[in-house]
């Protein structure tokens, strides 16, 4: 769908005034996971390769939005309907279809977006609306309503663009809480598709809702520790040692069955630990097959298990203990390489190094060791 997504206009509504959120700041600037709700939405759409994204804002400062080439910012109106109207009429993006979404819904779903686009393009609906069923009892004036008949309407909603522009132009009420309402007023004239969505698609209205959501996510962290040590021997000739997948000139050689990269071995063990797996030696014993083996293979094995669990690196803290080589000059290159291997930003990686103050077997230069402490978060 990503090629098609580049041709569809996506309007993200961020013009609300957050009156019920009970906070001084706009709710869309409140933290969800590690970014604010608005950025969370924009990054998600960028990942899906939408190339025509319009964000409608009122009180939010433009500086709070990570701007990029394909992002258009339009000033909203006094009401939600006015904001949509402004975006539809003032946008420079041309397209046959448009999707409109409330930025207060952070759990946007690729599955539902693909389904909406499919129904617009292949099945030629004019208006496609996701909904969920109501599982709570609904009471009005002490009377129970028949909940089986209820549809709880969500966004994003998809439309044939010239039709929604036409209907919004004619709308004088300006009190719409969603856009599909315009099509329902003339339901015999337009093809409307309701899509049942069972995934959670919460609209954040109250601060407690966001707190509960963040609490659920916070509980989904895992932590693991890894330690590795290898014997070393001094070399007369210039030799090299591998640390974090980087070859470094050194006066010592590591004695090991594999390539002896203590950093990658410790990291691999810490990730396996966080995932409640056994240690590196269990999966990669000292067999012929693993002789002189590149430690990136071990690391990738643990990363594959991490991806299958839908986790990613939150942060990693590494401590190398050795007398030789000096680690300081190589921090930058090791960090960059680990950032690539672990598919995480450099700011999530800390590498520290210490000597053993000439004491013990490490201090006398006979061993090199490494500790790794990792935390993983839900992707
Ligand atoms: Zn090792």
mmCIF file of N, CA, C and O in Angstrom, residues 141-175:
data_model
loop_
_atom_site.group_PDB
_atom_site.id
_atom_site.type_symbol
_atom_site.label_atom_id
_atom_site.label_comp_id
_atom_site.label_asym_id
_atom_site.label_seq_id
_atom_site.Cartn_x
_atom_site.Cartn_y
_atom_site.Cartn_z
ATOM 1 N N UNK A 141 -31.458 8.361 30.774
ATOM 2 C CA UNK A 141 -32.601 8.607 31.668
ATOM 3 C C UNK A 141 -33.130 7.321 32.325
ATOM 4 O O UNK A 141 -34.307 7.004 32.247
ATOM 5 N N UNK A 142 -32.229 6.549 32.915
ATOM 6 C CA UNK A 142 -32.561 5.283 33.603
ATOM 7 C C UNK A 142 -33.049 4.178 32.669
ATOM 8 O O UNK A 142 -33.487 3.129 33.139
ATOM 9 N N UNK A 143 -33.013 4.413 31.378
ATOM 10 C CA UNK A 143 -33.460 3.374 30.425
ATOM 11 C C UNK A 143 -32.235 2.798 29.703
ATOM 12 O O UNK A 143 -31.383 3.558 29.247
ATOM 13 N N UNK A 144 -32.196 1.464 29.587
ATOM 14 C CA UNK A 144 -31.098 0.847 28.830
ATOM 15 C C UNK A 144 -31.331 0.979 27.329
ATOM 16 O O UNK A 144 -32.448 0.742 26.866
ATOM 17 N N UNK A 145 -30.260 1.364 26.615
ATOM 18 C CA UNK A 145 -30.355 1.360 25.141
ATOM 19 C C UNK A 145 -29.911 -0.006 24.648
ATOM 20 O O UNK A 145 -29.139 -0.693 25.322
ATOM 21 N N UNK A 146 -30.369 -0.403 23.474
ATOM 22 C CA UNK A 146 -29.930 -1.673 22.902
ATOM 23 C C UNK A 146 -28.527 -1.491 22.332
ATOM 24 O O UNK A 146 -28.334 -0.941 21.249
ATOM 25 N N UNK A 147 -27.509 -1.972 23.088
ATOM 26 C CA UNK A 147 -26.126 -1.704 22.688
ATOM 27 C C UNK A 147 -25.742 -2.401 21.380
ATOM 28 O O UNK A 147 -24.808 -2.001 20.708
ATOM 29 N N UNK A 148 -26.466 -3.475 21.041
ATOM 30 C CA UNK A 148 -26.165 -4.192 19.785
ATOM 31 C C UNK A 148 -26.341 -3.288 18.573
ATOM 32 O O UNK A 148 -25.747 -3.499 17.517
ATOM 33 N N UNK A 149 -27.197 -2.290 18.720
ATOM 34 C CA UNK A 149 -27.470 -1.392 17.591
ATOM 35 C C UNK A 149 -26.471 -0.237 17.497
ATOM 36 O O UNK A 149 -26.492 0.524 16.541
ATOM 37 N N UNK A 150 -25.639 -0.108 18.533
ATOM 38 C CA UNK A 150 -24.755 1.073 18.580
ATOM 39 C C UNK A 150 -23.465 0.872 17.797
ATOM 40 O O UNK A 150 -22.876 -0.210 17.811
ATOM 41 N N UNK A 151 -23.034 1.929 17.144
ATOM 42 C CA UNK A 151 -21.718 1.947 16.489
ATOM 43 C C UNK A 151 -20.943 3.104 17.096
ATOM 44 O O UNK A 151 -21.422 4.240 17.091
ATOM 45 N N UNK A 152 -19.737 2.807 17.617
ATOM 46 C CA UNK A 152 -18.895 3.883 18.145
ATOM 47 C C UNK A 152 -17.926 4.294 17.032
ATOM 48 O O UNK A 152 -17.048 3.528 16.642
ATOM 49 N N UNK A 153 -18.126 5.493 16.533
ATOM 50 C CA UNK A 153 -17.419 5.936 15.327
ATOM 51 C C UNK A 153 -16.015 6.448 15.658
ATOM 52 O O UNK A 153 -15.819 7.181 16.622
ATOM 53 N N UNK A 154 -15.042 6.027 14.836
ATOM 54 C CA UNK A 154 -13.628 6.352 15.072
ATOM 55 C C UNK A 154 -13.058 7.121 13.884
ATOM 56 O O UNK A 154 -13.712 7.277 12.863
ATOM 57 N N UNK A 155 -11.807 7.522 14.015
ATOM 58 C CA UNK A 155 -11.037 7.997 12.865
ATOM 59 C C UNK A 155 -9.755 7.161 12.806
ATOM 60 O O UNK A 155 -9.405 6.569 13.812
ATOM 61 N N UNK A 156 -9.029 7.113 11.689
ATOM 62 C CA UNK A 156 -9.190 7.892 10.461
ATOM 63 C C UNK A 156 -10.400 7.472 9.639
ATOM 64 O O UNK A 156 -10.790 6.305 9.651
ATOM 65 N N UNK A 157 -10.970 8.450 8.926
ATOM 66 C CA UNK A 157 -12.063 8.174 8.000
ATOM 67 C C UNK A 157 -11.578 8.536 6.601
ATOM 68 O O UNK A 157 -10.819 9.487 6.435
ATOM 69 N N UNK A 158 -12.029 7.759 5.599
ATOM 70 C CA UNK A 158 -11.572 7.989 4.225
ATOM 71 C C UNK A 158 -12.703 8.490 3.343
ATOM 72 O O UNK A 158 -13.857 8.065 3.504
ATOM 73 N N UNK A 159 -12.372 9.383 2.423
ATOM 74 C CA UNK A 159 -13.404 9.976 1.561
ATOM 75 C C UNK A 159 -12.904 10.190 0.146
ATOM 76 O O UNK A 159 -11.699 10.383 -0.070
ATOM 77 N N UNK A 160 -13.865 10.219 -0.808
ATOM 78 C CA UNK A 160 -13.562 10.743 -2.137
ATOM 79 C C UNK A 160 -13.487 12.251 -1.934
ATOM 80 O O UNK A 160 -14.437 12.866 -1.431
ATOM 81 N N UNK A 161 -12.357 12.836 -2.309
ATOM 82 C CA UNK A 161 -12.073 14.210 -1.853
ATOM 83 C C UNK A 161 -13.072 15.251 -2.372
ATOM 84 O O UNK A 161 -13.557 16.089 -1.605
ATOM 85 N N UNK A 162 -13.408 15.191 -3.679
ATOM 86 C CA UNK A 162 -14.305 16.249 -4.178
ATOM 87 C C UNK A 162 -15.689 16.167 -3.526
ATOM 88 O O UNK A 162 -16.365 17.172 -3.345
ATOM 89 N N UNK A 163 -16.088 14.969 -3.082
ATOM 90 C CA UNK A 163 -17.403 14.826 -2.445
ATOM 91 C C UNK A 163 -17.400 15.409 -1.035
ATOM 92 O O UNK A 163 -18.353 16.066 -0.631
ATOM 93 N N UNK A 164 -16.326 15.156 -0.289
ATOM 94 C CA UNK A 164 -16.283 15.715 1.087
ATOM 95 C C UNK A 164 -16.102 17.236 1.035
ATOM 96 O O UNK A 164 -16.659 17.965 1.855
ATOM 97 N N UNK A 165 -15.376 17.721 0.027
ATOM 98 C CA UNK A 165 -15.225 19.186 -0.105
ATOM 99 C C UNK A 165 -16.597 19.812 -0.369
ATOM 100 O O UNK A 165 -16.998 20.791 0.262
ATOM 101 N N UNK A 166 -17.350 19.184 -1.270
ATOM 102 C CA UNK A 166 -18.694 19.674 -1.621
ATOM 103 C C UNK A 166 -19.613 19.681 -0.390
ATOM 104 O O UNK A 166 -20.282 20.663 -0.097
ATOM 105 N N UNK A 167 -19.598 18.563 0.358
ATOM 106 C CA UNK A 167 -20.493 18.465 1.519
ATOM 107 C C UNK A 167 -20.099 19.445 2.626
ATOM 108 O O UNK A 167 -20.957 20.019 3.288
ATOM 109 N N UNK A 168 -18.808 19.633 2.820
ATOM 110 C CA UNK A 168 -18.366 20.591 3.846
ATOM 111 C C UNK A 168 -18.735 22.021 3.454
ATOM 112 O O UNK A 168 -19.046 22.841 4.314
ATOM 113 N N UNK A 169 -18.676 22.319 2.153
ATOM 114 C CA UNK A 169 -19.058 23.655 1.683
ATOM 115 C C UNK A 169 -20.517 23.946 2.021
ATOM 116 O O UNK A 169 -20.892 25.040 2.409
ATOM 117 N N UNK A 170 -21.360 22.913 1.857
ATOM 118 C CA UNK A 170 -22.808 23.099 2.090
ATOM 119 C C UNK A 170 -23.178 23.095 3.567
ATOM 120 O O UNK A 170 -24.258 23.516 3.940
ATOM 121 N N UNK A 171 -22.263 22.584 4.389
ATOM 122 C CA UNK A 171 -22.579 22.433 5.809
ATOM 123 C C UNK A 171 -22.547 23.782 6.518
ATOM 124 O O UNK A 171 -21.540 24.480 6.510
ATOM 125 N N UNK A 172 -23.652 24.160 7.121
ATOM 126 C CA UNK A 172 -23.669 25.450 7.820
ATOM 127 C C UNK A 172 -23.731 25.263 9.344
ATOM 128 O O UNK A 172 -23.583 26.199 10.105
ATOM 129 N N UNK A 173 -23.923 24.019 9.762
ATOM 130 C CA UNK A 173 -24.083 23.759 11.203
ATOM 131 C C UNK A 173 -22.785 23.965 11.993
ATOM 132 O O UNK A 173 -22.790 24.465 13.096
ATOM 133 N N UNK A 174 -21.692 23.523 11.385
ATOM 134 C CA UNK A 174 -20.371 23.671 12.010
ATOM 135 C C UNK A 174 -20.224 22.966 13.356
ATOM 136 O O UNK A 174 -19.371 23.312 14.143
ATOM 137 N N UNK A 175 -21.093 22.019 13.646
ATOM 138 C CA UNK A 175 -20.974 21.370 14.950
ATOM 139 C C UNK A 175 -20.761 19.860 14.812
ATOM 140 O O UNK A 175 -21.237 19.088 15.628
#
